[in-house]
Amino acid sequence: MKKKYFITTPIYYANGTWHLGTCYTSVVCDAIARFKKMDGYDTFFLTGTDEHGQKIEKSALKEGQTDVKAFIDDKVAILKDVWSLLNINYDKFIRTTDDYHKTAVQKIFTKLFNKGDIYKSEYEGHYCNPCEAFWTAGQLKDGKCPDCGRPTEIAKEESYFFRLSKYQKQLEDLFEENPDFLLPVSRRNEMLNNFLRPGLQDICVSRSSSKWGIEVTFDRAHIVYVWIDALTNYITALGYESSDDSLFKKYWPADLHMMGKEIVRFHALIWPALLMALDIPLPKKLFAHGWIYFGNEKMSKSLGNIIDPFILSEKYGVDAVRYYLLRDIVFGNDSNYTTSAFLTRRNADLCNGLGNLLSRTTAMIQKYFDGRCPEPLLKSDFDDELIQIANDLYDNVKTRMDNLEINDALAEIWKLINRANKYIDETTPWLLAKKPEDKPRLATVLYNLAESLRIAAVFLCPFLIETPKKILDCLSSSCPNSFKNVIKFGVLKPGCEIKVIDKLFYRIDISAEIAELNKEMSMQYENNNGTSEVEANPRTKDKDIINYNEFSKMDLRVGIIKSADAVKKSEKLLKLTVDVGGETRTIVSGIAKYYNPEDLIGKCVSLIVNLEPTRICGILSEGMLLCAQDSNSVVIISPEKPMAGGSIIS
Ligand code: MSP
């Protein structure tokens, strides 16, 4: 029997304009789900929309729509268009206004009330509307919501409460005994340090001041708090508390709940506690990815700094968008969208790397073998490395996917593509073609190239949509449903037709394109920052010139942050311990205003390690962290992908 795999995205607020940031969670889940399906799992991929709560109601009113449901229906239709544009191949799309969901939520609420885990009391405190979150005065940061930094409202009403505090010990045990329950580890530390260790308080789970929600059946003046309504979607979508719970029996517990880092608290504390109260097994893993920024701010509808996936896809292809999201962003970390990074990836990897391999290989087979796949008649030891990389690809990509190193999984595939391109330069088929006696060797070289391309395209199937199809079609093959029987070298049948097609991706003149795009998307963020950066920083010519000798005295290294703590009596400083390859350094850095200490654990950074040690606030600082700075912010300079601590920067 097939093993099951149940993966979920959070359900999306149905008031949105969906942008590259929101698309990220779904594109990643889609790639994982497709990979698991091809890897033989009976996979179920759930997504949907979060349609209740004041935030949605207010958005409808803001757009002049008094019929909230009609407003949401329009938004959901747009979201479904985005998902279809990006080929998000979900198995179920739940809407929290669906009747089966509402009935199940009511039953769950009543069950918890009858059990004594929900009780009535009076709520008085702060409510953050955009986050739909309750806070005590002590939890506010500078009088504002600690999650989003926006002002809160005072809320005072008779409410129902969930006994979250009752599950304190069970949650502590969960985190203690199961260190991989919530990843990355920085999020786990955040839950432990900021919430579990200070002690959990019961949470308010109903509202009486709003009507847009699911009514509490035994007390109709109240509606269920939107986060309780939303979190339960993960089980109601499978039929929990409905007449048909076969999907629930088959797929629960979830194998992976994926989410952005701002909603971890709800998923990692409240959701497991609710499941404990309901005697339902817990999800196996939670993963919180980072944010996509655009111009120093989290990409978000409310700030207006958004990139429209429709415009990007229409201009450069859906696969370029999917590829950028999956390959360029180190999975788990924050990243900053820039059009030049997006286009550079597209040009370098898709157009040059993959596109050239396809066009060179197919054109040579066309020219030297009349478009028929040649037979590999003359093998050589020289081919072994290429064949080995192709044959190892399944294990390597699978390991990366199992570890949720999504960008590295793609990097593994590019190892084969890059090796194959190099193999062309090394074997010089155009020279082999000149001598008839070299024809068997030429046949072997071109077969090896076509077969490497086929294998690369098979592994690209979970990540990209049109591109692997086009490549496989050129090779008289098609996208397989399973990896079985198609991933070992030698599957391609000699004699099959090999087609030449138009370029996979046209090369783009990046600077001309950015100017054009800026106009179209009114990218005031990138423009503004560009201007202020130049003005805020000293002109480069004002700095002294140094010679190479002086530069080479600097010992620049990659470091991995092991711990980060605020420095007492200083608002600016953090004390970091950093692994620089078997050696730990203490570094005091003035980044406290820009980074939460928990977010830094495990981060790969750049350091100068032979700077004269100096005492700062009584702490001996043995080096300096390299950062970039403009008039708004300071950001740490990290290697483009994680490197071992101690790696030399040159
Ligand atoms: N409705 C809640 C989730 C309830 S789940 C029981 C919600 N919705 S959301 O529409 O705001 O977010 C949906 C997903 O988009 C989340 O995973 C969120 O982290 C992600 N992102 C929204 N903006 C983002 C970026 N700028 N960058 C990366 N992901 C971002 O939260």
XYZ file of C-alpha atoms and ligand atoms in Angstrom, residues 10-13 18-19 21-22 24-25 50 227 230-231 233-234 259-263 267 289-292 298-300, ligand 1:
60
model
C -2.286 28.256 5.573
C -5.684 29.358 4.332
C -5.396 32.775 2.720
C -7.244 35.857 3.933
C -2.207 38.300 -4.062
C 1.414 39.016 -4.675
C 5.035 36.971 -1.224
C 1.708 35.260 -0.650
C 5.484 31.741 -2.106
C 3.925 29.366 0.456
C -9.911 32.264 5.529
C -8.164 31.854 14.347
C -9.294 29.008 10.574
C -6.982 26.483 12.252
C -9.805 23.904 8.533
C -6.949 21.404 8.509
C 3.437 28.696 6.850
C 5.182 32.049 6.930
C 7.025 32.929 10.123
C 4.474 35.496 11.371
C 1.800 32.889 12.066
C 0.137 26.892 14.545
C 9.503 29.960 5.929
C 10.862 33.505 5.819
C 9.410 36.603 4.226
C 9.939 38.049 0.815
C 7.868 42.739 3.927
C 5.995 42.526 0.644
C 2.391 43.172 1.591
N -5.338 33.542 7.184
C -4.074 33.429 7.821
C -3.661 31.969 7.960
C -4.634 31.072 8.667
S -4.084 29.415 8.639
C -5.022 28.616 9.700
C -3.015 34.181 7.008
N -3.300 34.458 5.748
S -2.384 35.357 4.746
O -3.128 35.502 3.529
O -2.013 36.571 5.413
O -1.045 34.581 4.508
C -0.997 33.419 3.708
C 0.452 32.972 3.549
O 1.183 33.936 2.791
C 1.193 32.818 4.872
O 2.001 31.647 4.856
C 2.059 34.051 4.920
O 3.201 33.894 5.706
C 2.424 34.170 3.443
N 2.938 35.486 3.115
C 2.279 36.676 3.052
N 3.155 37.673 2.707
C 4.398 37.135 2.554
C 5.651 37.617 2.162
N 5.866 38.894 1.882
N 6.669 36.721 2.047
C 6.498 35.364 2.261
N 5.329 34.887 2.633
C 4.295 35.738 2.891
O -1.966 34.456 7.556
